[in-house]
Short mmCIF file of C-alpha atoms in Angstrom, two decimals:
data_model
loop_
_atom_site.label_atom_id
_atom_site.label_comp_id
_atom_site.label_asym_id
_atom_site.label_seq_id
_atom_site.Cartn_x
_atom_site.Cartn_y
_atom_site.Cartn_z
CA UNK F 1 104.09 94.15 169.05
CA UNK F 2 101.93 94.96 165.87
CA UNK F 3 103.20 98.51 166.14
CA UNK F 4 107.11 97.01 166.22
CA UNK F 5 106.19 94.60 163.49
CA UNK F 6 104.73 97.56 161.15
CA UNK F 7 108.01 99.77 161.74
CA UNK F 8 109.98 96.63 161.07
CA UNK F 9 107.91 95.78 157.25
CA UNK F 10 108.04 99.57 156.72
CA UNK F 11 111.92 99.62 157.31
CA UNK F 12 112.48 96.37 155.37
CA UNK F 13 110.28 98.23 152.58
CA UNK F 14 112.29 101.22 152.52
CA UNK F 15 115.70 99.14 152.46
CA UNK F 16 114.04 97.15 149.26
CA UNK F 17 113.54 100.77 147.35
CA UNK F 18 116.96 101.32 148.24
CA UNK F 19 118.18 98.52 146.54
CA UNK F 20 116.17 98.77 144.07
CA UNK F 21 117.69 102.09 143.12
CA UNK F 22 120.66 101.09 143.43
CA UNK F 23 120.25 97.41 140.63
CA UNK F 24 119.00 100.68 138.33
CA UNK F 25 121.61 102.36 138.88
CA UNK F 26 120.58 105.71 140.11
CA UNK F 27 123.45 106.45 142.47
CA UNK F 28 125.39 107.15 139.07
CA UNK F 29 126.66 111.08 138.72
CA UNK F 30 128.57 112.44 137.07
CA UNK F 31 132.87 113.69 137.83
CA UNK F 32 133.31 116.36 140.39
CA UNK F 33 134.48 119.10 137.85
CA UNK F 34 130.59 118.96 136.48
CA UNK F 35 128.69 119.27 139.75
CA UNK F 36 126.13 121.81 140.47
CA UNK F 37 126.94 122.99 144.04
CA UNK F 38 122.83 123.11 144.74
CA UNK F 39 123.34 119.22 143.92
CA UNK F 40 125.94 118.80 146.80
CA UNK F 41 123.25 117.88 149.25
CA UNK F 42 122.23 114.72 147.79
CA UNK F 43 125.75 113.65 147.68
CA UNK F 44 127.23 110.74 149.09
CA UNK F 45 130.62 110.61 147.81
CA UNK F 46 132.93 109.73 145.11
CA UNK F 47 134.20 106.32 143.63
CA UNK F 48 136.36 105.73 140.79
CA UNK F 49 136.24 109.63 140.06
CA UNK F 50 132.59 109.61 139.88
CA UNK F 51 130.11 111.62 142.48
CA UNK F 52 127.68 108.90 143.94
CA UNK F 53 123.87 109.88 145.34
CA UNK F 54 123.24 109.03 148.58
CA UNK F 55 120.10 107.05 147.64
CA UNK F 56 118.58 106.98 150.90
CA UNK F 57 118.06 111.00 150.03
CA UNK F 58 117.14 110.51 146.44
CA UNK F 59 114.50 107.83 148.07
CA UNK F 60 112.88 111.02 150.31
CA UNK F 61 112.81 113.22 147.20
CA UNK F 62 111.22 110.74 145.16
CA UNK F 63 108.52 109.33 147.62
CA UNK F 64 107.24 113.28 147.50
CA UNK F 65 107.31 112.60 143.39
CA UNK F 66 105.24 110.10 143.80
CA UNK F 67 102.86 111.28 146.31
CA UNK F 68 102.05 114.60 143.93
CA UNK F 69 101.69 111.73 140.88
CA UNK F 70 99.07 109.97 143.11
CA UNK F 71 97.33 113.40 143.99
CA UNK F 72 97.50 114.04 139.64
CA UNK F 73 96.05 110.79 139.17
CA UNK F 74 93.87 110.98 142.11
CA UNK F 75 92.57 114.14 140.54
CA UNK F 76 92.83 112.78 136.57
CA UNK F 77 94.74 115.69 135.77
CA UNK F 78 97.15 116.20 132.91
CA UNK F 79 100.90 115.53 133.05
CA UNK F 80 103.23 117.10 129.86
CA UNK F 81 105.86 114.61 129.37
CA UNK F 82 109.65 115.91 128.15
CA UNK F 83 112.42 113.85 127.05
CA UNK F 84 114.46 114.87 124.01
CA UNK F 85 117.84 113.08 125.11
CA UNK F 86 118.39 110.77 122.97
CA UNK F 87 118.62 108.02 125.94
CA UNK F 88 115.23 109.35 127.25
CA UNK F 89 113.11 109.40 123.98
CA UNK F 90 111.17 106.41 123.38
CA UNK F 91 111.00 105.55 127.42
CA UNK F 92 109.37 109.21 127.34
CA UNK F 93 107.15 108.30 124.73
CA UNK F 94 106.35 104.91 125.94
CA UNK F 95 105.83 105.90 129.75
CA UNK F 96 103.11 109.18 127.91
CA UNK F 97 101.23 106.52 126.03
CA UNK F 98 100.68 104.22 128.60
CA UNK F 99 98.95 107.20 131.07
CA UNK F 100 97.30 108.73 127.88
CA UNK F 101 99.40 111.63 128.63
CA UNK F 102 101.07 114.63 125.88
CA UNK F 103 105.12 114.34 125.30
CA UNK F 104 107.76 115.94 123.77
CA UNK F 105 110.54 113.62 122.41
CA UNK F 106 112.20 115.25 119.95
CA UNK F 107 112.66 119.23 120.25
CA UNK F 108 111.16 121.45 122.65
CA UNK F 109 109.42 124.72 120.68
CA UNK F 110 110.18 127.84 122.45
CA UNK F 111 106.65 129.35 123.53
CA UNK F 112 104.77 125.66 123.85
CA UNK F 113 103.44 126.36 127.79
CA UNK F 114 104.09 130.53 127.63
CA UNK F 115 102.70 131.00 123.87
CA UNK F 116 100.02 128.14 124.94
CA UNK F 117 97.18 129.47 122.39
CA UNK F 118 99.52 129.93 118.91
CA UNK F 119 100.64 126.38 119.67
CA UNK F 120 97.24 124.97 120.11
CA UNK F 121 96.42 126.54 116.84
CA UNK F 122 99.33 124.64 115.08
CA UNK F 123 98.35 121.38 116.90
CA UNK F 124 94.57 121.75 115.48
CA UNK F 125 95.90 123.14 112.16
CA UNK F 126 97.69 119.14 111.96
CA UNK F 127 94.80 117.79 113.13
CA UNK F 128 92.33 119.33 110.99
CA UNK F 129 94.85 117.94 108.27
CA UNK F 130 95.45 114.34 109.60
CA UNK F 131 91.35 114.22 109.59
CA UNK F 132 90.58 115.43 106.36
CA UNK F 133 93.23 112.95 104.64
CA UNK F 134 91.19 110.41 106.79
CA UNK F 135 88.12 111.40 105.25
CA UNK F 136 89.70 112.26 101.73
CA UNK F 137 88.98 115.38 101.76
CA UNK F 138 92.58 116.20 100.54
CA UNK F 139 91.45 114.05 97.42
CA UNK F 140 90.35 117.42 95.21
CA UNK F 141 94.33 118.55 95.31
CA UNK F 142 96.68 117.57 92.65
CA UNK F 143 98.80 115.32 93.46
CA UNK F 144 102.07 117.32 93.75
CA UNK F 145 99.54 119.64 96.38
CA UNK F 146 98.92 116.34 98.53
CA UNK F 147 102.93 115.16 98.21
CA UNK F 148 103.19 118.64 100.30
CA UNK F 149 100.14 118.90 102.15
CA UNK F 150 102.14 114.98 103.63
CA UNK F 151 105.28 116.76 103.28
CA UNK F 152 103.81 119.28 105.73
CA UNK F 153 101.97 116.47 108.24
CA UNK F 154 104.52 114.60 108.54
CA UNK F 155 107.04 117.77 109.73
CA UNK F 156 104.62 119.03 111.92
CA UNK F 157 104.11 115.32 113.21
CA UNK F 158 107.71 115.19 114.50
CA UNK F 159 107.41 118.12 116.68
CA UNK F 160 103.34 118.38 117.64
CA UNK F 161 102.55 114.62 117.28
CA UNK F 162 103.02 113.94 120.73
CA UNK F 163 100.89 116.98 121.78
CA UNK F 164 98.09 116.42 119.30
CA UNK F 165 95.57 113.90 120.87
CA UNK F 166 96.00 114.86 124.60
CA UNK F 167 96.95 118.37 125.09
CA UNK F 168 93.79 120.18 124.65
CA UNK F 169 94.90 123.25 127.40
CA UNK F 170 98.16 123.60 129.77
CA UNK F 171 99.00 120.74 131.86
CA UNK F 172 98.62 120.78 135.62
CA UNK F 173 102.49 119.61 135.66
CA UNK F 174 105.17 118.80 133.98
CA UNK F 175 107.85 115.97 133.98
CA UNK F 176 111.42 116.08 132.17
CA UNK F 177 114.33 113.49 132.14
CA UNK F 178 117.17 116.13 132.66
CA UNK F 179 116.29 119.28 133.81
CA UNK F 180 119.67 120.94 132.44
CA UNK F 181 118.88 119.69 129.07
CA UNK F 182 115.08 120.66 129.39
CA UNK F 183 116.44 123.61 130.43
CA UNK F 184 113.75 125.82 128.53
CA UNK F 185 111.01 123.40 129.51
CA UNK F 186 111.81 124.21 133.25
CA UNK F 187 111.67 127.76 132.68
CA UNK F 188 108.25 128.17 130.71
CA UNK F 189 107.12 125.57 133.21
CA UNK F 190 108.19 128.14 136.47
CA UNK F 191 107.14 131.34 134.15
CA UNK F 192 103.56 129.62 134.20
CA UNK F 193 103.66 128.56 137.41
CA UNK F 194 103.20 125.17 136.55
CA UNK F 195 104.78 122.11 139.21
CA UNK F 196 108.18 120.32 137.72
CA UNK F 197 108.38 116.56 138.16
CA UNK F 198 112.28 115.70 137.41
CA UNK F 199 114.65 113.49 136.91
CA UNK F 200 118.08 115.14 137.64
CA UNK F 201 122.04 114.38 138.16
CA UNK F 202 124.80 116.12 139.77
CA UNK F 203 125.46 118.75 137.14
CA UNK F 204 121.68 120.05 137.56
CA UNK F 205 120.56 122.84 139.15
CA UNK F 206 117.60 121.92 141.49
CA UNK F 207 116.34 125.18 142.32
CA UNK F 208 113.34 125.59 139.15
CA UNK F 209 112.44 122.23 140.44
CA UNK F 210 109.61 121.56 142.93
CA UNK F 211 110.36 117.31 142.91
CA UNK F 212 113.61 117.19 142.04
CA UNK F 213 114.29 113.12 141.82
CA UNK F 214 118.13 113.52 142.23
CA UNK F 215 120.03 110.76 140.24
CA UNK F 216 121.22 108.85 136.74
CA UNK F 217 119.50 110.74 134.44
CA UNK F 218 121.69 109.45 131.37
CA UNK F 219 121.11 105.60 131.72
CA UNK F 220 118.12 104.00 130.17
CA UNK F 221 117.73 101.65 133.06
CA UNK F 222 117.54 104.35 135.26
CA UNK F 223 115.35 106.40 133.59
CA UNK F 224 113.15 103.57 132.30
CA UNK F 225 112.82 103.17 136.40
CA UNK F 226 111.92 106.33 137.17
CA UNK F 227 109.35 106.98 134.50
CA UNK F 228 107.66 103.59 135.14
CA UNK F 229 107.73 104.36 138.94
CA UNK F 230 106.13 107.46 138.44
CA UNK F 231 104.00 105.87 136.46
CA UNK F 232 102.82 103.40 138.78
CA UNK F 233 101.98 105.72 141.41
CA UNK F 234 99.69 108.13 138.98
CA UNK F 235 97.56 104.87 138.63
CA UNK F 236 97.41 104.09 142.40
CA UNK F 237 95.79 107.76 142.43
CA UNK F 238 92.87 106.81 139.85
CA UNK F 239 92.73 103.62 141.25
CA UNK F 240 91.73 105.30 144.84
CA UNK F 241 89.53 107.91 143.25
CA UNK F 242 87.43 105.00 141.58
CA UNK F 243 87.34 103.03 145.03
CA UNK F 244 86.05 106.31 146.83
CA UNK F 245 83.70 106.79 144.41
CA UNK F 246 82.44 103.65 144.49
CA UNK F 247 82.25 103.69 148.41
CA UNK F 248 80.27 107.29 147.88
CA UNK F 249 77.73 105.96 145.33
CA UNK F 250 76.78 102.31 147.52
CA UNK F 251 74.20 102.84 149.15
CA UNK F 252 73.83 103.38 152.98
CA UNK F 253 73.15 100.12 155.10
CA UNK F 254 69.29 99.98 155.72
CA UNK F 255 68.99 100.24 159.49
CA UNK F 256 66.09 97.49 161.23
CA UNK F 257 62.93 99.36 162.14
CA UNK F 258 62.96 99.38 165.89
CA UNK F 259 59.22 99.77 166.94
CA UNK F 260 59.28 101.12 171.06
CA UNK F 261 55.79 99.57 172.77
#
């Protein structure tokens, strides 16, 4: 019976996600005339001359998702967050800052995972800068020099500011709302052999992918779902690396002393 009764909560579970998916609207795609045929898979069918995801697929793909984010977390390694669309943005930003994680909201530079070390040196160049007007050592320019020495921090801020406090060497993987709009993300990302987390729709190609998460990828709700679910299973991974750490530092149960006349 317990055996029965598991299946059952794990079936009732799965149905739940399901629905869950579905309130966020992730079965959203786009019309026919847009779809990637690699997309076709995931397909369910079409309603009011939109494609719809078969959720019960996108559901598979993203349960691997999350089981890799629970093996990064797990791990504590570093995840390079990418959302420029202007839907994806701030949820982006907001889902990086709550992991203490690097992002890119606004435009990707070409060369920031293949040209690694001349973008490092432009994200310590604006740190260097952000600490010395912290420390006023900037003070000793005139002040048209400082109007363009903040002129220059705040330019660089737009496009490195994200990168700046947690991106001291390439991530261990990288996750973008869109992967035909992150286009050039997804190929530094495979040219480095680095793992793509993603969020993608019908008009997507899959195939640079290695967790493709197919669905809504222009919706807030949806993406605010996805990011937050991914989220939530990177801290189930530290969560279960601090509990097995903590069961591999108590100490071992002292055993009686057994004394054999």
């Amino acid at each position: 019976m317990s055996i029965i009764k598991e299946k059952t909560e794990q079936s009732t579970l799965a149905e739940n996600e399901v629905k869950e998916m579905y309130l966020n609207g992730l079965h959203w795609g786009y019309s026919p005339t847009s779809r990637n045929p690699k997309m076709e898979p995931y397909l369910y069918g079409v309603r009011n001359g939109v494609e719809i995801f078969d959720l019960e697929k996108t559901k598979n793909s993203f349960d691997l998702a999350k089981e890799f984010a629970k093996k990064l977390g797990k791990d504590k390694k570093i995840i390079l967050f990418v959302g420029t669309k202007k839907e994806a943005k701030d949820l982006t930003e907001r889902a990086a800052k709550e992991l203490k994680m690097p992002f890119v909201k606004e435009r990707w530079i070409g060369g920031t995972l293949t040209n690694f070390k001349q973008i490092k040196g432009r994200i310590d160049h604006l740190n260097d800068l952000k600490k010395k007007r912290e420390t006023g050592e900037l003070d000793k320019y005139t002040k048209k020099e400082r109007l363009q020495i903040e002129r220059k921090i705040e330019k660089m801020e737009i496009y490195f500011g994200g990168l700046a406090e947690n991106l001291k060497f390439l991530p261990s993987a990288v996750l973008v709302v869109d992967s035909k709009h992150e286009k050039i993300t997804v190929k530094e990302a495979n040219q480095t052999k680095i793992p793509v987390v993603a969020l993608l729709n019908s008009d997507c190609d899959p195939s640079g992918v290695n967790y493709p998460v197919p669905g809504n990828d222009n919706s807030r709700t949806s993406i605010s779902y996805f990011l937050s679910e991914f989220a939530k299973s990177y801290k189930e991974g530290i969560i279960l690396a601090e509990q097995e750490s903590a069961t591999a530092d108590k100490p071992a149960k002292e055993q009686p002393l057994v004394i054999n006349h």
